[in-house]
mmCIF file of C-alpha atoms and ligand atoms in Angstrom:
data_model
loop_
_atom_site.group_PDB
_atom_site.id
_atom_site.type_symbol
_atom_site.label_atom_id
_atom_site.label_comp_id
_atom_site.label_asym_id
_atom_site.label_seq_id
_atom_site.Cartn_x
_atom_site.Cartn_y
_atom_site.Cartn_z
ATOM 1 C CA UNK A 70 24.011 -33.802 -53.260
ATOM 2 C CA UNK A 71 21.745 -30.853 -52.577
ATOM 3 C CA UNK A 72 19.487 -31.016 -49.528
ATOM 4 C CA UNK A 73 15.807 -30.598 -50.370
ATOM 5 C CA UNK A 74 15.408 -27.465 -48.277
ATOM 6 C CA UNK A 75 18.094 -25.726 -50.338
ATOM 7 C CA UNK A 76 15.819 -25.950 -53.348
ATOM 8 C CA UNK A 77 14.872 -22.763 -55.102
ATOM 9 C CA UNK A 78 11.364 -22.900 -56.535
ATOM 10 C CA UNK A 79 9.604 -20.434 -58.832
ATOM 11 C CA UNK A 80 5.825 -20.584 -58.960
ATOM 12 C CA UNK A 81 4.158 -18.756 -61.836
ATOM 13 C CA UNK A 82 0.600 -17.712 -60.990
ATOM 14 C CA UNK A 83 -0.640 -16.930 -57.479
ATOM 15 C CA UNK A 84 -4.310 -17.755 -57.962
ATOM 16 C CA UNK A 85 -6.298 -20.515 -56.316
ATOM 17 C CA UNK A 86 -3.715 -23.169 -57.179
ATOM 18 C CA UNK A 87 -0.374 -21.327 -57.141
ATOM 19 C CA UNK A 88 -1.014 -19.508 -53.862
ATOM 20 C CA UNK A 89 -1.913 -22.725 -52.059
ATOM 21 C CA UNK A 90 1.117 -24.542 -53.474
ATOM 22 C CA UNK A 91 3.414 -21.614 -52.604
ATOM 23 C CA UNK A 92 2.111 -21.524 -49.035
ATOM 24 C CA UNK A 93 2.588 -25.296 -48.642
ATOM 25 C CA UNK A 94 6.120 -25.287 -50.081
ATOM 26 C CA UNK A 95 7.128 -22.278 -48.000
ATOM 27 C CA UNK A 96 6.275 -24.310 -44.879
ATOM 28 C CA UNK A 97 8.820 -26.942 -46.013
ATOM 29 C CA UNK A 98 11.527 -24.257 -45.717
ATOM 30 C CA UNK A 99 12.310 -24.240 -49.419
ATOM 31 C CA UNK A 100 13.022 -20.874 -51.052
ATOM 32 C CA UNK A 101 9.921 -19.872 -52.952
ATOM 33 C CA UNK A 102 9.329 -16.995 -55.356
ATOM 34 C CA UNK A 103 5.829 -16.520 -56.691
ATOM 35 C CA UNK A 104 4.994 -14.419 -59.749
ATOM 36 C CA UNK A 105 1.595 -12.984 -60.652
ATOM 37 C CA UNK A 106 0.568 -10.159 -62.942
ATOM 38 C CA UNK A 107 -2.083 -9.012 -60.441
ATOM 39 C CA UNK A 108 -0.993 -7.516 -57.111
ATOM 40 C CA UNK A 109 -4.228 -8.581 -55.378
ATOM 41 C CA UNK A 110 -3.438 -12.246 -56.108
ATOM 42 C CA UNK A 111 -0.777 -12.228 -53.378
ATOM 43 C CA UNK A 112 -3.453 -11.724 -50.715
ATOM 44 C CA UNK A 113 -4.198 -15.411 -51.151
ATOM 45 C CA UNK A 114 -0.832 -16.425 -49.675
ATOM 46 C CA UNK A 115 -0.886 -17.713 -46.105
ATOM 47 C CA UNK A 116 0.083 -15.257 -43.351
ATOM 48 C CA UNK A 117 3.260 -17.200 -42.659
ATOM 49 C CA UNK A 118 4.404 -17.332 -46.310
ATOM 50 C CA UNK A 119 8.125 -16.597 -46.108
ATOM 51 C CA UNK A 120 9.016 -16.347 -49.801
ATOM 52 C CA UNK A 121 9.187 -13.461 -52.253
ATOM 53 C CA UNK A 122 6.569 -12.107 -54.622
ATOM 54 C CA UNK A 123 6.978 -10.467 -58.028
ATOM 55 C CA UNK A 124 4.112 -8.574 -59.621
ATOM 56 C CA UNK A 125 4.695 -8.890 -63.375
ATOM 57 C CA UNK A 126 3.784 -10.791 -66.514
ATOM 58 C CA UNK A 127 5.647 -14.102 -66.489
ATOM 59 C CA UNK A 128 5.721 -14.195 -70.280
ATOM 60 C CA UNK A 129 8.323 -11.403 -70.171
ATOM 61 C CA UNK A 130 11.913 -12.660 -70.012
ATOM 62 C CA UNK A 131 12.789 -9.751 -67.694
ATOM 63 C CA UNK A 132 10.276 -11.068 -65.171
ATOM 64 C CA UNK A 133 11.821 -14.515 -65.232
ATOM 65 C CA UNK A 134 15.295 -13.012 -64.913
ATOM 66 C CA UNK A 135 14.143 -10.949 -61.926
ATOM 67 C CA UNK A 136 12.955 -14.227 -60.419
ATOM 68 C CA UNK A 137 16.494 -15.611 -61.019
ATOM 69 C CA UNK A 138 15.298 -18.374 -63.310
ATOM 70 C CA UNK A 139 18.906 -19.279 -64.066
ATOM 71 C CA UNK A 140 19.267 -20.414 -60.432
ATOM 72 C CA UNK A 141 15.947 -22.251 -60.137
ATOM 73 C CA UNK A 142 15.813 -25.953 -59.296
ATOM 74 C CA UNK A 143 12.084 -26.132 -59.988
ATOM 75 C CA UNK A 144 9.585 -24.011 -61.920
ATOM 76 C CA UNK A 145 5.861 -24.623 -61.643
ATOM 77 C CA UNK A 146 3.564 -22.917 -64.166
ATOM 78 C CA UNK A 147 0.108 -22.626 -62.571
ATOM 79 C CA UNK A 148 -1.597 -19.807 -64.470
ATOM 80 C CA UNK A 149 -5.140 -20.243 -65.729
ATOM 81 C CA UNK A 150 -3.967 -20.332 -69.334
ATOM 82 C CA UNK A 151 -2.430 -23.435 -70.957
ATOM 83 C CA UNK A 152 -0.632 -21.362 -73.605
ATOM 84 C CA UNK A 153 1.040 -19.201 -70.968
ATOM 85 C CA UNK A 154 1.995 -22.250 -68.954
ATOM 86 C CA UNK A 155 3.580 -24.043 -71.896
ATOM 87 C CA UNK A 156 5.418 -20.934 -73.026
ATOM 88 C CA UNK A 157 6.921 -20.314 -69.585
ATOM 89 C CA UNK A 158 7.680 -24.023 -69.180
ATOM 90 C CA UNK A 159 9.422 -24.133 -72.546
ATOM 91 C CA UNK A 160 11.550 -21.065 -71.741
ATOM 92 C CA UNK A 161 12.489 -22.572 -68.370
ATOM 93 C CA UNK A 162 13.429 -25.934 -69.839
ATOM 94 C CA UNK A 163 15.078 -25.088 -73.122
ATOM 95 C CA UNK A 164 16.694 -21.683 -72.502
ATOM 96 C CA UNK A 165 17.541 -21.823 -68.802
ATOM 97 C CA UNK A 166 17.797 -25.608 -68.304
ATOM 98 C CA UNK A 167 15.675 -25.631 -65.138
ATOM 99 C CA UNK A 168 15.992 -29.268 -63.978
ATOM 100 C CA UNK A 169 12.364 -29.802 -62.981
ATOM 101 C CA UNK A 170 9.490 -28.055 -64.716
ATOM 102 C CA UNK A 171 5.860 -28.835 -63.958
ATOM 103 C CA UNK A 172 2.824 -27.233 -65.595
ATOM 104 C CA UNK A 173 -0.878 -27.045 -64.840
ATOM 105 C CA UNK A 174 -2.717 -28.350 -67.878
ATOM 106 C CA UNK A 175 -6.423 -27.755 -68.451
ATOM 107 C CA UNK A 176 -6.690 -29.572 -71.792
ATOM 108 C CA UNK A 177 -5.488 -33.172 -71.206
ATOM 109 C CA UNK A 178 -5.160 -33.917 -74.951
ATOM 110 C CA UNK A 179 -2.204 -31.509 -75.099
ATOM 111 C CA UNK A 180 -0.169 -33.593 -72.630
ATOM 112 C CA UNK A 181 2.031 -35.030 -75.413
ATOM 113 C CA UNK A 182 3.294 -31.569 -76.364
ATOM 114 C CA UNK A 183 4.602 -31.100 -72.828
ATOM 115 C CA UNK A 184 6.109 -34.586 -72.715
ATOM 116 C CA UNK A 185 8.127 -33.775 -75.824
ATOM 117 C CA UNK A 186 9.574 -30.809 -73.899
ATOM 118 C CA UNK A 187 10.304 -32.982 -70.838
ATOM 119 C CA UNK A 188 7.777 -30.938 -68.856
ATOM 120 C CA UNK A 189 5.647 -32.804 -66.318
ATOM 121 C CA UNK A 190 1.977 -31.908 -66.172
ATOM 122 C CA UNK A 191 -0.758 -31.908 -63.588
ATOM 123 C CA UNK A 192 -4.218 -31.875 -65.086
ATOM 124 C CA UNK A 193 -6.919 -30.771 -62.619
ATOM 125 C CA UNK A 194 -9.482 -32.048 -65.121
ATOM 126 C CA UNK A 195 -8.114 -35.593 -65.031
ATOM 127 C CA UNK A 196 -7.428 -35.590 -61.273
ATOM 128 C CA UNK A 197 -10.954 -34.343 -60.535
ATOM 129 C CA UNK A 198 -12.581 -36.971 -62.720
ATOM 130 C CA UNK A 199 -10.633 -39.704 -60.887
ATOM 131 C CA UNK A 200 -11.626 -38.233 -57.501
ATOM 132 C CA UNK A 201 -15.285 -38.040 -58.549
ATOM 133 C CA UNK A 202 -15.162 -41.609 -59.873
ATOM 134 C CA UNK A 203 -13.645 -42.848 -56.603
ATOM 135 C CA UNK A 204 -16.460 -41.222 -54.608
ATOM 136 C CA UNK A 205 -19.061 -42.775 -56.879
ATOM 137 C CA UNK A 206 -17.742 -46.325 -57.300
ATOM 138 C CA UNK A 207 -14.928 -46.482 -54.715
ATOM 139 C CA UNK A 208 -11.932 -48.600 -55.677
ATOM 140 C CA UNK A 209 -14.093 -51.045 -57.644
ATOM 141 C CA UNK A 210 -12.027 -52.655 -60.427
ATOM 142 C CA UNK A 211 -12.955 -51.921 -64.001
ATOM 143 C CA UNK A 212 -14.057 -54.822 -66.278
HETATM 144 P P1 AMP B 508 -6.285 -19.430 -60.644
HETATM 145 O O1 AMP B 508 -6.968 -19.923 -61.879
HETATM 146 O O2 AMP B 508 -7.229 -18.953 -59.593
HETATM 147 O O3 AMP B 508 -5.299 -20.473 -60.101
HETATM 148 O O4 AMP B 508 -5.473 -18.102 -61.046
HETATM 149 C C1 AMP B 508 -4.460 -18.076 -62.030
HETATM 150 C C2 AMP B 508 -3.522 -16.919 -61.740
HETATM 151 O O5 AMP B 508 -2.573 -16.818 -62.809
HETATM 152 C C3 AMP B 508 -4.201 -15.551 -61.648
HETATM 153 O O6 AMP B 508 -3.909 -14.957 -60.375
HETATM 154 C C4 AMP B 508 -3.616 -14.759 -62.791
HETATM 155 O O7 AMP B 508 -3.451 -13.363 -62.495
HETATM 156 C C5 AMP B 508 -2.279 -15.454 -63.001
HETATM 157 N N1 AMP B 508 -1.723 -15.243 -64.354
HETATM 158 C C6 AMP B 508 -2.318 -15.488 -65.544
HETATM 159 N N2 AMP B 508 -1.504 -15.178 -66.571
HETATM 160 C C7 AMP B 508 -0.339 -14.721 -66.015
HETATM 161 C C8 AMP B 508 0.896 -14.232 -66.547
HETATM 162 N N3 AMP B 508 1.113 -14.155 -67.872
HETATM 163 N N4 AMP B 508 1.863 -13.858 -65.679
HETATM 164 C C9 AMP B 508 1.656 -13.921 -64.327
HETATM 165 N N5 AMP B 508 0.516 -14.366 -63.769
HETATM 166 C C10 AMP B 508 -0.477 -14.771 -64.590
#
């Protein structure tokens, strides 16, 4: 059984979400590679980020190969575009058999498409609405 800190994780997108996630995971001593098409995005990584960065478009197969997708235990698609995220997630799951694939999903109604691909989703829209609701009404039970 693999130890957690042997895990190899690819994060696609190094914006507000991906950079924070990459910095957090890097602190857990996992191997992290983060891909972004904009060089300036990597400035968001924490000073102690110990992973690798690749400046390229993640839609390109060559980019994913450079990131060694065939060796990845986890791929997280965190770009700001649902179509990009699902495309990368689909490639990771169906072509390279990445065991765990998680995607950022802006449009919650598209969740079923990801489920059919065995791709887990995190929807900031849904999570935010729950957080707002909890601030407003606390843990009050619904009728
Ligand atoms: P944010 O919404 O702040 O989390 O930023 C999303 C990040 O995804 C930005 O830094 C974009 O440059 C990046 N991004 C969007 N599309 C791609 C792509 N096809 N390949 C790599 N990075 C991307």
